[in-house]
Short mmCIF file of C-alpha atoms in Angstrom, two decimals:
data_model
loop_
_atom_site.label_atom_id
_atom_site.label_comp_id
_atom_site.label_asym_id
_atom_site.label_seq_id
_atom_site.Cartn_x
_atom_site.Cartn_y
_atom_site.Cartn_z
CA ASP A 158 95.00 18.11 139.86
CA SER A 159 96.18 18.07 136.15
CA GLY A 160 92.16 18.83 134.95
CA VAL A 161 92.22 15.37 133.21
CA THR A 162 89.61 12.79 134.35
CA GLN A 163 89.64 9.16 133.98
CA THR A 164 86.69 6.44 135.29
CA PRO A 165 86.78 3.92 136.52
CA LYS A 166 89.79 4.06 138.93
CA HIS A 167 89.99 0.65 139.38
CA LEU A 168 88.31 -2.13 137.26
CA ILE A 169 88.48 -6.14 137.80
CA THR A 170 87.28 -8.71 135.44
CA ALA A 171 87.98 -11.68 133.98
CA THR A 172 89.62 -13.33 130.83
CA GLY A 173 87.32 -12.86 127.22
CA GLN A 174 85.31 -10.23 128.64
CA ARG A 175 84.71 -6.36 126.94
CA VAL A 176 85.52 -3.17 129.14
CA THR A 177 85.38 0.40 128.25
CA LEU A 178 87.63 2.85 130.00
CA ARG A 179 86.63 6.93 129.94
CA CYS A 180 88.68 10.14 129.70
CA SER A 181 87.54 13.58 130.08
CA PRO A 182 90.26 16.07 128.53
CA ARG A 183 91.03 19.64 129.91
CA SER A 184 88.74 22.13 129.39
CA GLY A 185 89.98 23.64 126.23
CA ASP A 186 92.63 20.53 125.09
CA LEU A 187 91.82 18.91 122.04
CA SER A 188 94.43 16.62 121.72
CA VAL A 189 93.59 13.21 123.86
CA TYR A 190 96.22 10.57 124.21
CA TRP A 191 96.28 6.66 125.27
CA TYR A 192 99.16 4.83 127.04
CA GLN A 193 99.27 1.84 128.88
CA GLN A 194 101.73 0.95 131.45
CA SER A 195 102.41 -2.67 132.31
CA LEU A 196 105.36 -4.29 134.42
CA ASP A 197 107.62 -5.36 131.68
CA GLN A 198 106.90 -2.87 128.74
CA GLY A 199 106.62 0.32 130.90
CA LEU A 200 105.01 2.82 129.46
CA GLN A 201 103.37 2.93 125.48
CA PHE A 202 101.78 4.96 123.45
CA LEU A 203 98.66 3.19 122.18
CA ILE A 204 96.59 6.04 120.65
CA GLN A 205 96.19 9.73 119.70
CA TYR A 206 92.94 11.80 118.42
CA TYR A 207 92.84 14.97 117.81
CA ASN A 208 89.74 17.15 117.49
CA GLY A 209 87.88 13.93 116.99
CA GLU A 210 89.79 12.22 114.42
CA GLU A 211 92.02 9.71 115.27
CA ARG A 212 95.66 11.29 114.47
CA ALA A 213 98.27 8.84 115.53
CA LYS A 214 98.52 5.29 116.17
CA GLY A 215 101.59 3.44 118.84
CA ASN A 216 101.22 -0.14 119.79
CA ILE A 217 97.75 -0.65 119.93
CA LEU A 218 96.62 -4.02 119.46
CA GLU A 219 93.44 -5.24 116.83
CA ARG A 220 91.72 -6.13 120.33
CA PHE A 221 91.79 -2.67 121.34
CA SER A 222 89.95 0.70 119.80
CA ALA A 223 89.31 3.95 120.62
CA GLN A 224 87.11 6.96 119.71
CA GLN A 225 87.10 10.68 120.45
CA PHE A 226 83.32 12.08 120.79
CA PRO A 227 81.93 15.47 119.90
CA ASP A 228 82.46 16.66 123.56
CA LEU A 229 86.12 15.89 123.13
CA HIS A 230 85.87 13.22 125.99
CA SER A 231 87.45 9.68 124.60
CA GLU A 232 86.67 6.64 125.30
CA LEU A 233 89.30 3.03 125.38
CA ASN A 234 87.45 -0.33 123.98
CA LEU A 235 89.29 -3.32 125.36
CA SER A 236 87.94 -6.73 124.11
CA SER A 237 89.12 -10.68 124.50
CA LEU A 238 91.07 -10.01 127.51
CA GLU A 239 94.00 -11.53 128.37
CA LEU A 240 95.99 -11.81 131.53
CA GLY A 241 98.64 -9.48 129.68
CA ASP A 242 96.01 -7.05 129.39
CA SER A 243 96.49 -6.17 133.20
CA ALA A 244 98.32 -2.65 133.24
CA LEU A 245 96.97 0.96 134.15
CA TYR A 246 95.78 2.70 131.42
CA PHE A 247 96.77 6.29 131.47
CA CYS A 248 94.84 9.19 129.06
CA ALA A 249 96.87 12.53 128.62
CA SER A 250 95.54 15.57 126.66
CA SER A 251 97.24 18.74 125.40
CA VAL A 252 95.86 21.82 123.57
CA CYS A 253 97.67 20.61 120.29
CA PRO A 254 99.07 17.91 118.86
CA SER A 255 102.59 17.62 120.25
CA CYS A 256 101.71 20.05 122.79
CA GLU A 257 102.61 19.45 126.70
CA GLN A 258 100.64 16.67 127.95
CA TYR A 259 98.82 16.65 131.16
CA PHE A 260 97.93 13.18 132.55
CA GLY A 261 95.17 12.02 134.20
CA PRO A 262 95.11 9.35 137.41
CA GLY A 263 95.29 6.34 135.50
CA THR A 264 92.58 3.54 135.03
CA ARG A 265 94.43 0.49 137.07
CA LEU A 266 92.64 -2.99 135.04
CA THR A 267 93.32 -6.07 136.27
CA VAL A 268 92.34 -9.28 134.10
CA THR A 269 91.97 -12.29 135.94
CA LYS B 154 114.79 1.81 116.60
CA ASN B 155 114.26 4.93 118.71
CA GLU B 156 115.62 4.29 121.99
CA VAL B 157 114.89 6.59 124.83
CA GLU B 158 117.80 5.75 127.82
CA GLN B 159 117.39 7.18 130.96
CA SER B 160 120.73 6.69 133.77
CA PRO B 161 120.53 6.01 136.69
CA GLN B 162 118.10 3.01 136.97
CA ASN B 163 118.41 3.41 140.59
CA LEU B 164 119.34 6.27 142.99
CA THR B 165 119.51 7.15 146.63
CA ALA B 166 120.57 10.07 148.45
CA GLN B 167 120.60 11.84 151.94
CA GLU B 168 118.21 15.00 152.27
CA GLY B 169 119.40 17.95 150.75
CA GLU B 170 121.85 16.45 147.74
CA PHE B 171 121.90 17.88 144.50
CA ILE B 172 120.56 14.92 142.21
CA THR B 173 120.93 14.78 138.66
CA ILE B 174 119.24 12.32 136.29
CA ASN B 175 120.78 11.39 132.35
CA CYS B 176 118.06 10.91 129.21
CA SER B 177 119.65 10.43 126.00
CA TYR B 178 117.86 9.58 122.73
CA SER B 179 118.73 8.45 119.17
CA VAL B 180 117.43 10.59 116.95
CA GLY B 181 116.19 13.48 116.14
CA ILE B 182 113.12 15.38 118.77
CA SER B 183 110.66 17.71 118.81
CA ALA B 184 110.44 18.24 122.08
CA LEU B 185 111.18 16.30 125.41
CA HIS B 186 108.91 16.09 128.39
CA TRP B 187 110.19 15.21 132.05
CA LEU B 188 107.48 13.61 134.07
CA GLN B 189 107.34 12.52 137.86
CA GLN B 190 105.54 9.01 138.78
CA HIS B 191 104.81 8.95 142.77
CA PRO B 192 104.03 5.63 144.38
CA GLY B 193 100.63 6.07 143.92
CA GLY B 194 100.62 5.98 140.19
CA GLY B 195 99.66 9.23 139.11
CA ILE B 196 102.14 10.99 136.74
CA VAL B 197 102.87 14.63 136.61
CA SER B 198 104.23 16.83 133.91
CA LEU B 199 107.22 18.86 135.11
CA PHE B 200 108.83 20.09 132.28
CA MET B 201 108.74 20.25 128.41
CA LEU B 202 111.23 21.70 127.02
CA SER B 203 113.05 22.14 123.17
CA SER B 204 116.24 23.76 123.52
CA GLY B 205 118.26 25.36 126.43
CA LYS B 206 116.98 25.37 129.89
CA LYS B 207 114.20 25.60 132.14
CA LYS B 208 113.34 25.97 135.65
CA HIS B 209 110.69 25.21 138.55
CA GLY B 210 111.66 25.74 142.02
CA ARG B 211 113.83 23.12 142.93
CA LEU B 212 114.27 21.46 139.49
CA ILE B 213 116.00 22.60 136.47
CA ALA B 214 116.01 20.64 132.85
CA THR B 215 118.39 21.06 130.46
CA ILE B 216 118.66 19.83 126.92
CA ASN B 217 121.50 19.60 124.25
CA ILE B 218 119.84 19.18 121.16
CA GLN B 219 123.14 18.79 119.18
CA GLU B 220 124.39 15.84 121.45
CA LYS B 221 120.79 14.25 121.90
CA HIS B 222 120.95 14.68 126.08
CA SER B 223 118.93 16.01 128.68
CA SER B 224 119.60 16.47 132.43
CA LEU B 225 116.84 16.67 135.22
CA HIS B 226 118.62 18.29 138.38
CA ILE B 227 116.88 18.49 141.55
CA THR B 228 118.38 20.91 144.08
CA ALA B 229 118.20 20.67 148.00
CA SER B 230 116.45 17.33 147.78
CA HIS B 231 113.88 16.60 149.99
CA PRO B 232 112.41 12.81 151.09
CA ARG B 233 108.82 13.90 149.01
CA ASP B 234 111.20 14.10 146.06
CA SER B 235 111.05 10.23 146.13
CA ALA B 236 109.69 9.16 142.59
CA VAL B 237 110.16 7.65 140.04
CA TYR B 238 111.31 10.48 137.29
CA ILE B 239 110.59 9.49 133.30
CA CYS B 240 111.88 11.15 130.26
CA ALA B 241 109.95 10.80 126.94
CA VAL B 242 110.62 12.23 123.79
CA PHE B 243 108.15 13.42 120.60
CA TYR B 244 110.31 12.29 117.60
CA SER B 245 109.89 14.50 114.77
CA GLY B 246 108.91 12.87 111.49
CA GLY B 247 108.10 9.58 112.73
CA GLY B 248 104.60 9.94 112.04
CA ALA B 249 103.62 9.26 115.63
CA ASP B 250 102.44 12.05 117.74
CA GLY B 251 102.78 9.89 120.84
CA LEU B 252 105.45 10.05 123.46
CA THR B 253 108.01 7.75 123.54
CA PHE B 254 109.30 7.04 127.35
CA GLY B 255 112.91 5.84 129.09
CA LYS B 256 112.37 3.23 131.31
CA GLY B 257 112.63 5.76 134.24
CA THR B 258 114.77 6.61 136.98
CA HIS B 259 113.75 5.34 141.15
CA LEU B 260 114.78 7.89 143.31
CA ILE B 261 114.84 7.56 147.11
CA ILE B 262 115.52 10.71 149.15
CA GLN B 263 116.50 9.48 153.04
CA PRO B 264 115.79 11.94 155.75
#
C-alpha cells in the first residue's frame, strides 16, 4: 500500500458526460501528479500540482482540468467525454517536485 | 523528441534465471524511476536513482549517466516477479516535472 488513495476504483459513463476523479496523497506529500494509461498511448503525464499551485502540464486535453485543495487532495475533472478517454487514470504523490513518486491504485474509466 | 526506449518488450524465462531489462533515453535527465505494474494494474515504485547502483532484495538497478542507459536486474527470478516493468525519467530542464515513460517490458517467469 503506497499510502495514496484514489476514488472511485471503477467508473462507467457515457460519451458527452463529465466525471471527477479524486486523489488523496500520502501524508506529508505536497506534490500530486496525474497520469493517463491507455492501451495505445501507454502512460502519459497529464498535470502536476505542488502545494495547491499548478506546477507543470503535460499532454492534458483542454476538456480536462484539475485542482489541488488546501488539504492537498486533488481532483481531475474530465468533461465532454469521448470513447478514447477510456483509460486507467493514476495519481501519484511525492514530497517535493522531482522526488520519488508513489502511485495510487488508479481509477479505471470506461466511456460507452 | 525526448524518448525512453526499453528492451526487450517481452521476456519469458524459467524460475531461477537472472533477468536483465534495459532502458535508454535520449537527453539529460535528473533522475530515473523503475516501476512495476502487476496484472491488476497497480504501479509500484521499485527504485529512483540518479547515479550508480541501488539494491533491494533480489532487485538491482544501475544507471550510467554518460551513456544514458539504465538496467534493472532480477536475481533468482520467481513466478511472482511476473509483471510489466516500466522505466520512467525526469528530464532535466524540460519545464515539465512529470515522468516520461518507456513502453514497458512484459516479464513472465515460468515455474
